[in-house]
Coordinates of C-alpha atoms in Angstrom, one line a residue:
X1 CA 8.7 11.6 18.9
X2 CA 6.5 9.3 16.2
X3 CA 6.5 11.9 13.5
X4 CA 10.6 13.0 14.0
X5 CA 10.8 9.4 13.2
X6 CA 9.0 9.1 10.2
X7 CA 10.1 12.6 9.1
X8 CA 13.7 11.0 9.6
X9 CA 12.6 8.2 7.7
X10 CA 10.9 10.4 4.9
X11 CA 14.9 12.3 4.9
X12 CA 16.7 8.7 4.5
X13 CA 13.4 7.8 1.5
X14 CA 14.5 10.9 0.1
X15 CA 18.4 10.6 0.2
X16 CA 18.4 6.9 -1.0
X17 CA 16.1 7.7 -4.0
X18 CA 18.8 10.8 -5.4
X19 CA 22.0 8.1 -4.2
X20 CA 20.4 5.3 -6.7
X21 CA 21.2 6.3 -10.0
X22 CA 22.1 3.5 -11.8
X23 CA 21.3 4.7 -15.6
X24 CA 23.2 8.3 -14.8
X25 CA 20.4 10.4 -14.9
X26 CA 21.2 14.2 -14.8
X27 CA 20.8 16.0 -11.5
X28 CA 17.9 18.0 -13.6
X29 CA 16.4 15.2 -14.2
X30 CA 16.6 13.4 -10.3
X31 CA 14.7 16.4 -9.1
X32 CA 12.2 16.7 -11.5
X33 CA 11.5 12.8 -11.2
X34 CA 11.5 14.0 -7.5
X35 CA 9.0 16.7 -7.8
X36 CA 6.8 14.5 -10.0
X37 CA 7.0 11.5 -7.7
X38 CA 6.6 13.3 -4.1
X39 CA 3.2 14.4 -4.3
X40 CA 2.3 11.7 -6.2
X41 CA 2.9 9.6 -3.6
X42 CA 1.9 11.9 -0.8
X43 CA -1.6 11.8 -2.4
X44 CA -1.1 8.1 -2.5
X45 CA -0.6 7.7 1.5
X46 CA -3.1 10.8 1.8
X47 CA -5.7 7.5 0.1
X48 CA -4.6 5.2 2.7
X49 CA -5.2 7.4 5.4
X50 CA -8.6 7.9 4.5
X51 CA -9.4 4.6 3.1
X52 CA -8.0 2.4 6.9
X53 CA -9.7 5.3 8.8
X54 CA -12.6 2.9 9.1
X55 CA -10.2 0.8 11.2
X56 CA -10.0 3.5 13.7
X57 CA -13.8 4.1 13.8
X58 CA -14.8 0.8 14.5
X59 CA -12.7 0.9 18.1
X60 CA -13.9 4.6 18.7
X61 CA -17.5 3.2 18.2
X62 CA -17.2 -0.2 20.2
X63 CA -19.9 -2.1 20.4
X64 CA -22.1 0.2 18.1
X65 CA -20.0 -1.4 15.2
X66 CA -19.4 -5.6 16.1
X67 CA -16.9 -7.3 14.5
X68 CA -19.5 -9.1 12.0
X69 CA -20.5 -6.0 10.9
X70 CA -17.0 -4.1 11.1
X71 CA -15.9 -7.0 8.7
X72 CA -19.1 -7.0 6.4
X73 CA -18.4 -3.6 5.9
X74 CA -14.6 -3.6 5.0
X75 CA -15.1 -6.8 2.9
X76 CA -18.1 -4.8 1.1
X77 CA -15.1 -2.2 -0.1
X78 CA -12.3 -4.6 -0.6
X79 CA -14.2 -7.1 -3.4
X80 CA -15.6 -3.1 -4.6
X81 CA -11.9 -2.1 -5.2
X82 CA -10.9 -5.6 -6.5
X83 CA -13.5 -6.2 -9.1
X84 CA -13.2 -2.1 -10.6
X85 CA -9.6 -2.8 -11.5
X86 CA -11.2 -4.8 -14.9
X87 CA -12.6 -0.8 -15.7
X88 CA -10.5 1.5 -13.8
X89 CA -7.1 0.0 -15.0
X90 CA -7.7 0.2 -18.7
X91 CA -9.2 3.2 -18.0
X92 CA -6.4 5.0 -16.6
X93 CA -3.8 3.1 -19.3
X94 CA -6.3 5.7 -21.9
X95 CA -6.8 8.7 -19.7
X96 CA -2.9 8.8 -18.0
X97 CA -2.1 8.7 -14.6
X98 CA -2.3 12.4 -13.5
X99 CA -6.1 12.4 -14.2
X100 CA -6.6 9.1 -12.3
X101 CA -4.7 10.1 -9.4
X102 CA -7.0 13.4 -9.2
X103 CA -10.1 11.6 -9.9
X104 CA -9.1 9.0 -7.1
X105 CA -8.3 11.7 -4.6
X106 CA -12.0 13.7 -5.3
X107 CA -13.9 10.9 -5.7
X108 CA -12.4 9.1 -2.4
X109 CA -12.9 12.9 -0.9
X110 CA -16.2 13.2 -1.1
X111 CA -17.3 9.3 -0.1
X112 CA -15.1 10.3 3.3
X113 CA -17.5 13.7 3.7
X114 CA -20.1 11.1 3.4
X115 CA -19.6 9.1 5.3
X116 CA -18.4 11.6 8.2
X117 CA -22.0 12.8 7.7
X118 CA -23.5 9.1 8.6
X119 CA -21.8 8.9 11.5
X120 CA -22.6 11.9 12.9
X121 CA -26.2 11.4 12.0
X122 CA -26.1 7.7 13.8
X123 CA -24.1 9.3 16.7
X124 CA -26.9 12.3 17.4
X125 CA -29.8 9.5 16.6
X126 CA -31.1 10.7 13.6
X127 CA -29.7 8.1 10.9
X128 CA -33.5 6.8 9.2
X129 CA -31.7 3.8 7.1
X130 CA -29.7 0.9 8.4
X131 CA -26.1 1.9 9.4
X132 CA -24.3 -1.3 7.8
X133 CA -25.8 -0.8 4.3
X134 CA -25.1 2.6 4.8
X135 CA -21.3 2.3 5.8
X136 CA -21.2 -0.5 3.2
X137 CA -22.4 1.3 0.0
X138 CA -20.2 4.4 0.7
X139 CA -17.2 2.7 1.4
X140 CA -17.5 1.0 -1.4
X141 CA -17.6 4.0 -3.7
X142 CA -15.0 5.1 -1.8
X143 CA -12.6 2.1 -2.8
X144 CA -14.1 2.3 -6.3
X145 CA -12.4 6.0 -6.9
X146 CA -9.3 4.8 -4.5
X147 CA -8.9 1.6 -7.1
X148 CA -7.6 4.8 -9.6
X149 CA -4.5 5.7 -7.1
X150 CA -3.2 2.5 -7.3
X151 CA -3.1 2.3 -11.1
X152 CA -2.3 5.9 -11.9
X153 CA 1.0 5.8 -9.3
X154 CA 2.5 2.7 -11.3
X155 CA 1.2 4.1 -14.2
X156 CA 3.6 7.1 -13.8
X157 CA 6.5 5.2 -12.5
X158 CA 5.9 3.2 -15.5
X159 CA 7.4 5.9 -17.7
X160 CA 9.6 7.7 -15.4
X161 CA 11.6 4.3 -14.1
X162 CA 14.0 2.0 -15.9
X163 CA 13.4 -1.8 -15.0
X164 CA 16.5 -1.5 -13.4
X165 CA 15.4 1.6 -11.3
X166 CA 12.2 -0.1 -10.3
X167 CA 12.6 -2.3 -7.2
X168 CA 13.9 0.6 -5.7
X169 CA 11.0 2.1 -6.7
X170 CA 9.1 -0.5 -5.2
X171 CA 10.7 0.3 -1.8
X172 CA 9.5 3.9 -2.2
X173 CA 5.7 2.5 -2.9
X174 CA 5.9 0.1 0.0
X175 CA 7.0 3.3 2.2
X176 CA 4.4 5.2 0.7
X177 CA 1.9 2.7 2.1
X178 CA 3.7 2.3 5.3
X179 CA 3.2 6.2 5.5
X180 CA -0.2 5.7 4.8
X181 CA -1.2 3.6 7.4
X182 CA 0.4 5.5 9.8
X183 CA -1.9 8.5 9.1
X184 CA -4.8 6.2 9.3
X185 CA -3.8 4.4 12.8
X186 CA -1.9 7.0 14.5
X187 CA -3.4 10.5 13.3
X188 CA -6.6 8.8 13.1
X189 CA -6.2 8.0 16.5
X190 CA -4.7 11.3 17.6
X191 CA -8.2 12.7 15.9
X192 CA -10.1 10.4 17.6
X193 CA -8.6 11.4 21.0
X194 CA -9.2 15.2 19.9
X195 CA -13.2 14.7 19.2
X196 CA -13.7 12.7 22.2
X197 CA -16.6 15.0 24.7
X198 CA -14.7 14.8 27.9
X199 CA -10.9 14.6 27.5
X200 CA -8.6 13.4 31.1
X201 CA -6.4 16.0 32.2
X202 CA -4.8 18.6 30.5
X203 CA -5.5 18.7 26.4
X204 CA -2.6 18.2 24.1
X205 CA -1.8 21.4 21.8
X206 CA -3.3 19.1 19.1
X207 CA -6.7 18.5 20.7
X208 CA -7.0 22.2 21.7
X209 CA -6.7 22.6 17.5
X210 CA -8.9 20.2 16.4
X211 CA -11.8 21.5 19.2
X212 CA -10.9 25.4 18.4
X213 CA -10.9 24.6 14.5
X214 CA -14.2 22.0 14.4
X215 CA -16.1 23.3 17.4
X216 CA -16.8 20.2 18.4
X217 CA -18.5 20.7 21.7
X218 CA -21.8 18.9 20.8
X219 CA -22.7 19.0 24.6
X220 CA -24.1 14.9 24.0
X221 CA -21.5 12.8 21.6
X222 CA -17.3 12.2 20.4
X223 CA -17.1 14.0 16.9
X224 CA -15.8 10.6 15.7
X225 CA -16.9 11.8 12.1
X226 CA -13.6 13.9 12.0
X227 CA -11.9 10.7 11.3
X228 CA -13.2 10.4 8.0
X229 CA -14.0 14.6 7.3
X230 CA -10.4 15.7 8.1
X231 CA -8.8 12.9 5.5
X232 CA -11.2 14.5 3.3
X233 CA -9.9 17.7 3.4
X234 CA -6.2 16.9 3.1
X235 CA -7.1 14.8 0.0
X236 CA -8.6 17.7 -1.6
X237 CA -5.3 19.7 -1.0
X238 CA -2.8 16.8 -2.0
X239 CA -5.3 16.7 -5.9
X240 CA -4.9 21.0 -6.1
X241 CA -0.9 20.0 -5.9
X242 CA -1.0 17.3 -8.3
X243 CA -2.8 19.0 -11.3
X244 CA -0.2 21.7 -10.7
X245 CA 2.9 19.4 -10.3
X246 CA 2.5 16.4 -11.7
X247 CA 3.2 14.8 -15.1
X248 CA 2.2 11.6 -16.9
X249 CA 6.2 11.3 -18.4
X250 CA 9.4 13.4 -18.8
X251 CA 8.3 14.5 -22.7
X252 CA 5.5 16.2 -20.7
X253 CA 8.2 17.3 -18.6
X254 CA 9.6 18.8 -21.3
X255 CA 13.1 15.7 -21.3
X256 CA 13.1 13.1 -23.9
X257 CA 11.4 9.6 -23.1
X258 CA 13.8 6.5 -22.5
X259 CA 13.6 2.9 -22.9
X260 CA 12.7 1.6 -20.0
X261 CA 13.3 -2.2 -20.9
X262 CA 10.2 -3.4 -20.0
X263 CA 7.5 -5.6 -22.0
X264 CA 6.7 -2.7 -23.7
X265 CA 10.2 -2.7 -25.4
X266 CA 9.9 -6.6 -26.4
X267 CA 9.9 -6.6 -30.9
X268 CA 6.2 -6.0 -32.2
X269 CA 5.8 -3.9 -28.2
X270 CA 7.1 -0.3 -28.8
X271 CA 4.9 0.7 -31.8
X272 CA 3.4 3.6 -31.2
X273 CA 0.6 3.1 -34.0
X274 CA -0.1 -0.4 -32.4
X275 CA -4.2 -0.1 -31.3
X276 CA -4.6 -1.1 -27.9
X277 CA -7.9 -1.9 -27.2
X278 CA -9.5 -3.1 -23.7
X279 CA -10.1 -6.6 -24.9
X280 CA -6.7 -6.7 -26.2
X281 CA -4.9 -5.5 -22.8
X282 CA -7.3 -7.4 -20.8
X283 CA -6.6 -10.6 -23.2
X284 CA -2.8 -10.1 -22.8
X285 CA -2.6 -10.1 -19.4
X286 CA -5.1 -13.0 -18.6
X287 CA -3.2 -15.3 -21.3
X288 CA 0.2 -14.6 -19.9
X289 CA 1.0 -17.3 -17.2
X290 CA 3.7 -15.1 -15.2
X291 CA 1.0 -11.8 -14.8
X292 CA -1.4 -14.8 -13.2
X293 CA 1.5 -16.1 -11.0
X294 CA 2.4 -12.7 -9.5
X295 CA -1.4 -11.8 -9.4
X296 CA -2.0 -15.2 -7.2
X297 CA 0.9 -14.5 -5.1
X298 CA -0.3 -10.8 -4.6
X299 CA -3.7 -12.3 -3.5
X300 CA -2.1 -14.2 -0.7
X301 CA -0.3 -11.0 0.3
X302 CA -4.2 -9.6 0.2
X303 CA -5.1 -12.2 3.1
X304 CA -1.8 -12.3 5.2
X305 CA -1.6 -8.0 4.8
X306 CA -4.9 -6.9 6.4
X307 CA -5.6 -10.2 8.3
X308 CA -3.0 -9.1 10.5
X309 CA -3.4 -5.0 9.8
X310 CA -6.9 -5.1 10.1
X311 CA -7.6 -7.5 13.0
X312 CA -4.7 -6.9 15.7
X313 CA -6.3 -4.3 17.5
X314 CA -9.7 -5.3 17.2
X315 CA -8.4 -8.5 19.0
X316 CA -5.9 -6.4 21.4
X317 CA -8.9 -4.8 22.4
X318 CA -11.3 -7.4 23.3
X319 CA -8.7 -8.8 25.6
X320 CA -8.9 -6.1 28.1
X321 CA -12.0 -7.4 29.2
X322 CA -10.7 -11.5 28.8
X323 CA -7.4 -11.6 29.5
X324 CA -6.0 -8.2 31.7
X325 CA -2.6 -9.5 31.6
X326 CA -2.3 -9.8 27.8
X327 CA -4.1 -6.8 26.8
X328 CA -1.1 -4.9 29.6
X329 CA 1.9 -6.7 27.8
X330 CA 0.0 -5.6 24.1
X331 CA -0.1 -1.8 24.8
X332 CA 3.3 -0.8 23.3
X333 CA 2.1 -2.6 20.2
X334 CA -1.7 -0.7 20.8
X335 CA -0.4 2.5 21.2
X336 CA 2.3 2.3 18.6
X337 CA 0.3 0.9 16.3
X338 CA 0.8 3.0 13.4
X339 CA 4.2 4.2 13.9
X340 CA 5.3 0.5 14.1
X341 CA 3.7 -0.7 11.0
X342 CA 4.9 2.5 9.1
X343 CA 8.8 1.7 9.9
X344 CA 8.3 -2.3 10.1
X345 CA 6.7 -1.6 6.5
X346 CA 9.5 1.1 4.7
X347 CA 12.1 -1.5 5.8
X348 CA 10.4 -4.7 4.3
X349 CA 10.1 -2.4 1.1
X350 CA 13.2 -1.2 0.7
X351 CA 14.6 -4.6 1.9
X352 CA 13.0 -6.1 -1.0
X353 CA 13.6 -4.0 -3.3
X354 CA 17.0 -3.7 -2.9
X355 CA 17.7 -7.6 -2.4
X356 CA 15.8 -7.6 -5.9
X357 CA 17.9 -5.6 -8.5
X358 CA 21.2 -5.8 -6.8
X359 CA 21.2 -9.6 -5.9
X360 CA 19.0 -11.1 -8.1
X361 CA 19.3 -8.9 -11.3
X362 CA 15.2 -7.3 -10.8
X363 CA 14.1 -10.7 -10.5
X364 CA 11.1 -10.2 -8.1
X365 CA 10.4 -14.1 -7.2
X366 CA 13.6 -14.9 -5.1
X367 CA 12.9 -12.0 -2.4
X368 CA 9.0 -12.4 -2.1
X369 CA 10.1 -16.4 -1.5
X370 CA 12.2 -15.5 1.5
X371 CA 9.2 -13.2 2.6
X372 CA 6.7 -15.7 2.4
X373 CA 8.8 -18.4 4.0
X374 CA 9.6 -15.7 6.8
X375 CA 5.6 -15.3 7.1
X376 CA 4.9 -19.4 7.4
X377 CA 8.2 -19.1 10.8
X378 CA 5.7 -15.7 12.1
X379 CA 2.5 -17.2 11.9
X380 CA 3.5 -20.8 13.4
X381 CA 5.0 -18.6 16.3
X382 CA 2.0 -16.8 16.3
X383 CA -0.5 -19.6 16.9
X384 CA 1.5 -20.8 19.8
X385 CA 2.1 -17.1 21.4
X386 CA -1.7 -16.5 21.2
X387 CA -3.5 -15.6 24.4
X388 CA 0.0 -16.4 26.3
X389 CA 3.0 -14.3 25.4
X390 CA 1.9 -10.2 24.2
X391 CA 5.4 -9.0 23.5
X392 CA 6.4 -12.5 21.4
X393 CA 2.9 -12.0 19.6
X394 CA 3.0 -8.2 18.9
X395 CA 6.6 -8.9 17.6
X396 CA 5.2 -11.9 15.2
X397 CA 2.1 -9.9 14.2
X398 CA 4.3 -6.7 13.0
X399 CA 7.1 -8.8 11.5
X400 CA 4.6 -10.0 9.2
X401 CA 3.6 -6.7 8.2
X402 CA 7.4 -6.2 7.5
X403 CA 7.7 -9.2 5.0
X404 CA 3.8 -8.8 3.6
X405 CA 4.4 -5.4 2.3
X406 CA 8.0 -6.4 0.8
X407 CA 6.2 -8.8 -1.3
X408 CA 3.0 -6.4 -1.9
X409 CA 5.6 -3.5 -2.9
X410 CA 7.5 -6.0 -5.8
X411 CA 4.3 -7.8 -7.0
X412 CA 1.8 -4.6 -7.6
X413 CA 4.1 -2.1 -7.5
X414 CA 7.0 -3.5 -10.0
X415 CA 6.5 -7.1 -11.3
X416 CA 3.0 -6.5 -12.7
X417 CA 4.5 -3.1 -14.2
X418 CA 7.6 -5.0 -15.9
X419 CA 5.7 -7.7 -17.0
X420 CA 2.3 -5.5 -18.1
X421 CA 5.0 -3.0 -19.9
X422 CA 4.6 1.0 -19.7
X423 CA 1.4 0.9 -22.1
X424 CA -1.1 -1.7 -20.4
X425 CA 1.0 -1.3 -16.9
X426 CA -2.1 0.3 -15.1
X427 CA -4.7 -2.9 -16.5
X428 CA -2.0 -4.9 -15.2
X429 CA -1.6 -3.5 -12.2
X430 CA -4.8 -2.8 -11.3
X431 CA -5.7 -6.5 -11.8
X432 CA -2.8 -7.6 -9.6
X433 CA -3.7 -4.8 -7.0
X434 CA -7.6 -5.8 -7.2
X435 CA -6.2 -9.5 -6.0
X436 CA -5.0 -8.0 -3.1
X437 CA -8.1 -6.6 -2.3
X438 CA -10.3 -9.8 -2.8
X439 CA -8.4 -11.6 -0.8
X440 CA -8.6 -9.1 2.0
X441 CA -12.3 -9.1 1.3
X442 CA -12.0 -12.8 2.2
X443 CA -10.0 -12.7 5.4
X444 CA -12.1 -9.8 6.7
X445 CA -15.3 -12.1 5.9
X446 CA -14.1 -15.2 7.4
X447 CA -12.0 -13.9 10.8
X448 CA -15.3 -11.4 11.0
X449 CA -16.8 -15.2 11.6
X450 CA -14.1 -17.3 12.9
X451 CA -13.0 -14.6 15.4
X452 CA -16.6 -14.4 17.2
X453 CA -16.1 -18.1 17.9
X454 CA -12.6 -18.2 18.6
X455 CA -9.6 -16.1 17.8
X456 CA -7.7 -19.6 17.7
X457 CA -8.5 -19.4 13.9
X458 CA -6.8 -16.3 13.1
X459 CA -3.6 -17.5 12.7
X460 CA -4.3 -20.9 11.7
X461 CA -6.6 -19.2 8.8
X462 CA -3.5 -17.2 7.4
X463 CA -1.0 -19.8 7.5
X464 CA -2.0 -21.5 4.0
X465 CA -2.0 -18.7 2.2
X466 CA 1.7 -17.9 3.5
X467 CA 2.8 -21.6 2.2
X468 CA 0.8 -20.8 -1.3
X469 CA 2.7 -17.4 -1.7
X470 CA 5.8 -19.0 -1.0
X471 CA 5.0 -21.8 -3.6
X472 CA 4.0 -19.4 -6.3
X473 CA 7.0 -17.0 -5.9
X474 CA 9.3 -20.4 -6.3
X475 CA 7.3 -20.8 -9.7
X476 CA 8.3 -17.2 -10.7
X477 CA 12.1 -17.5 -9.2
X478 CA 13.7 -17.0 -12.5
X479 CA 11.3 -15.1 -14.4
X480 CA 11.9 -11.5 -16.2
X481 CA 10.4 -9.9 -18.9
X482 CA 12.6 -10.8 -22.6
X483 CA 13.3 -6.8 -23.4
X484 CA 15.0 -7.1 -19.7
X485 CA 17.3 -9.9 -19.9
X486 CA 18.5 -8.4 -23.4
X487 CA 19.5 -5.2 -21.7
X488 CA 21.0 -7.1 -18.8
X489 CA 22.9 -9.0 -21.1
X490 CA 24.1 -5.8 -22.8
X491 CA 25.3 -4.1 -19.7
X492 CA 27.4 -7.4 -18.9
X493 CA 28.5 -7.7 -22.6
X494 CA 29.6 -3.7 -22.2
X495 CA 31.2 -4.4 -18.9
X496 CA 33.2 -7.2 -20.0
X497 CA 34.7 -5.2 -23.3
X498 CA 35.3 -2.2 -20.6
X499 CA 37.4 -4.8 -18.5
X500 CA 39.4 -6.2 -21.6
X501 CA 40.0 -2.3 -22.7
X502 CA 41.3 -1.3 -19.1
X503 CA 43.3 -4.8 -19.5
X504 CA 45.3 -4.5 -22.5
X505 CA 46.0 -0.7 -21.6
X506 CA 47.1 -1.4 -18.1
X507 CA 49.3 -4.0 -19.1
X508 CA 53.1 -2.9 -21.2
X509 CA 53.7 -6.3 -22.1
X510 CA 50.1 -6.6 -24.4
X511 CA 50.7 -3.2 -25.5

């Protein structure tokens, strides 16, 4: 039933990405930007999958894996993949995005192999070195190569999407993600279930697959190292598809580039002898007060994103010991976990995105306002349904996941790209994205803490960051890049001669 719904949701992605068209494309044109896209961002969830698999390991090991550690180990990756933006993003902005998005998807391959071979060594007994610093320094290679998806997807869309196009575009990243972490939490799971030694009742067809393709029968242990191995594998498949499929823009494509109105097109922008350097990008971006706005407000979506993602059912858990009741009234939300965040997550995207260029002229500050402010009503109700009311606190918890990604999916997936321009949109990206990641390595560091003393925290810990997001995104309310609002004003100009022409030819009397 979970995965008709997502593949109906994948269907509706599809549909509403060929029915928005607002430049008049040709239909050639849709599907190629359709064949270039799709396994793009397939390989883009594939990372997410095998990046929040971690998640899912922690619970299958229990109390091998505490929550100090669990969070020492997650925050270890997180500040990884925030601080390798500064190389990775200018990087990709030389190499193009079809190399980075390969070089993400091997390089994030591999670290999962690795670390599905620690954990089956520390599960059979035979790990020599300690298993945090193990976990820690291969997770964070592995969110050193994931740091090139990010920039290498926007770094595409840079040059296949008109401003115009792009917080549409946005919706599809934000679904992309929501897809993501519904391979992680739910298939992860499903894998988890699979590997376990002695399975209740009758097996699934699924588990009778993964024991008949993995003979996993170890006779003494789960094979909870399929959770990161078969990830692995899929990524590997996903990067053979892209270096057949995929291409950095449509003059590779063999279509003639467009104007896509962004800072690239400002005067002084759009020379293609113009040397950009590291420095130069990196000094661009840093000086401009509007990339620091929507990087700050993308860092506070870092914190309120996986301090709910990351820690609901790590906390769900520990209450079936505490609190029977509440753990009961929390299993929907437990065993739904990623199917819920996945369709909670493509509808905050495509909200946002929608709300953005047909409301608010591709301004992306007035709908990440109304998310934040939606986040500060969540987490208030959240404080006071803690411990008490399951369904009301589930609800909250995956609400928030429903705004958080609508402002995660305009800020790092279309403002930073509008505002970078096509040319440096990967440096400015990746510096956006790498805020949301050092911001989740701060929440997982201090709920890791809090959380062991009392949960009580949790919400109270996110709430400031919602008010500061909301604050920000009012800074940034009326804010668009110049080469934008000259092609917005053209398109009105246009539409208002069209209307006078239709007027005077309609009407006898001015004829």
């Amino acid at each position: 039933m979970a995965l008709l719904l997502v593949s109906l949701c994948l269907a509706a992605v599809i549909t509403l990405y060929f029915r928005n068209n607002p430049l008049g494309h040709s239909r050639k044109f849709m599907i190629r930007r359709f064949v270039n896209w799709f396994p793009l961002g397939m390989t883009y969830a594939f990372l997410y999958m095998a990046r929040y698999n971690l998640n899912v390991s922690k619970n299958a090991m229990g109390d091998m894996m505490t929550k100090e550690q669990f969070g020492l180990i997650f925050a270890a990756g997180t500040i990884t993949y925030g601080f390798s933006f500064l190389l990775n993003g200018p990087i990709v902005d030389k190499i193009g995005g079809k190399k980075g998005i390969i070089i993400a998807a091997l390089g994030s391959a591999l670290m999962n192999l690795l670390m599905g071979g620690v954990t089956y060594l520390y599960l059979m007994g035979r790990l020599k070195t300690n298993m945090v610093l193990a976990f820690s320094v291969l997770f964070a290679l592995n969110m050193f190569f994931q740091s090139y998806g990010a920039v290498s997807i926007i770094k595409v869309k840079a040059y296949w999407f008109h401003v115009r196009e792009r917080g549409v575009f946005g919706a599809i990243f934000g679904t992309l993600i929501s897809f993501g972490v519904y391979f992680a939490f739910d298939w992860g799971q499903a894998i988890v279930n699979a590997s376990q030694l002695h399975i209740e009742g009758e097996k699934t067809a699924f588990q009778r697959f993964i024991q008949h393709i993995f003979a996993i029968d170890t006779g003494t242990t789960n094979a909870t190292w399929l959770v990161f191995t078969i990830p692995a594998f899929l990524l590997l498949v996903w990067a053979l598809i892209d270096f057949i499929l995929l291409k950095d823009s449509p003059k590779e494509a063999n279509f003639d580039d467009f104007d896509t109105a962004d800072a690239s097109s400002a005067p002084g922008e759009n020379d293609d002898n113009l040397k950009i350097s590291i420095g130069f990008m990196l000094k661009k971006i840093f000086t401009n007060p509007v990339m620091i706005t929507i990087a700050l407000v993308d860092f506070t979506s870092g914190v309120l994103r996986n301090g709910i993602m990351q820690w609901y059912l790590v906390y769900a858990k520990e209450t079936e010991q505490t609190n029977p009741a509440f753990f009961e009234g929390s299993k929907f939300f437990i065993n739904n976990w990623g199917l819920l965040l996945c369709m909670t997550g493509i509808f905050g995207g495509f909200a946002a995105g929608i709300i953005s260029d047909r409301l608010f002229n591709s301004r992306r500050g007035p709908p990440a306002a109304i998310n934040n402010a939606m986040m500060i009503v969540l987490l208030i109700i959240m404080t006071f349904s803690l411990f008490r009311h399951p369904t009301v606190f589930g609800l909250s918890a995956i609400l928030i996941t429903l705004a958080v990604i609508g402002v995660h999916s305009l800020m790092s997936g279309t403002a930073a790209a509008d505002f970078g321009g096509k040319k440096m949109t990967a440096t400015a990206s990746g510096i956006v994205d790498g805020c949301v990641y050092l911001g989740s390595g701060i929440q997982s560091l201090a709920i890791g803490y809090l959380s062991h003393r009392d949960w009580t925290y949790w919400p109270l810990f996110l709430l400031p960051f919602a008010f500061m997001g909301l604050w920000l995104s009012i800074r940034m309310w009326s804010e668009l890049p110049a080469a934008t609002k000259k092609y917005i004003l053209e398109v009105e100009k246009a539409e208002i001669k069209k209307q006078e022409r239709e007027g005077t030819t309609g009407d006898p009397a001015q004829a």
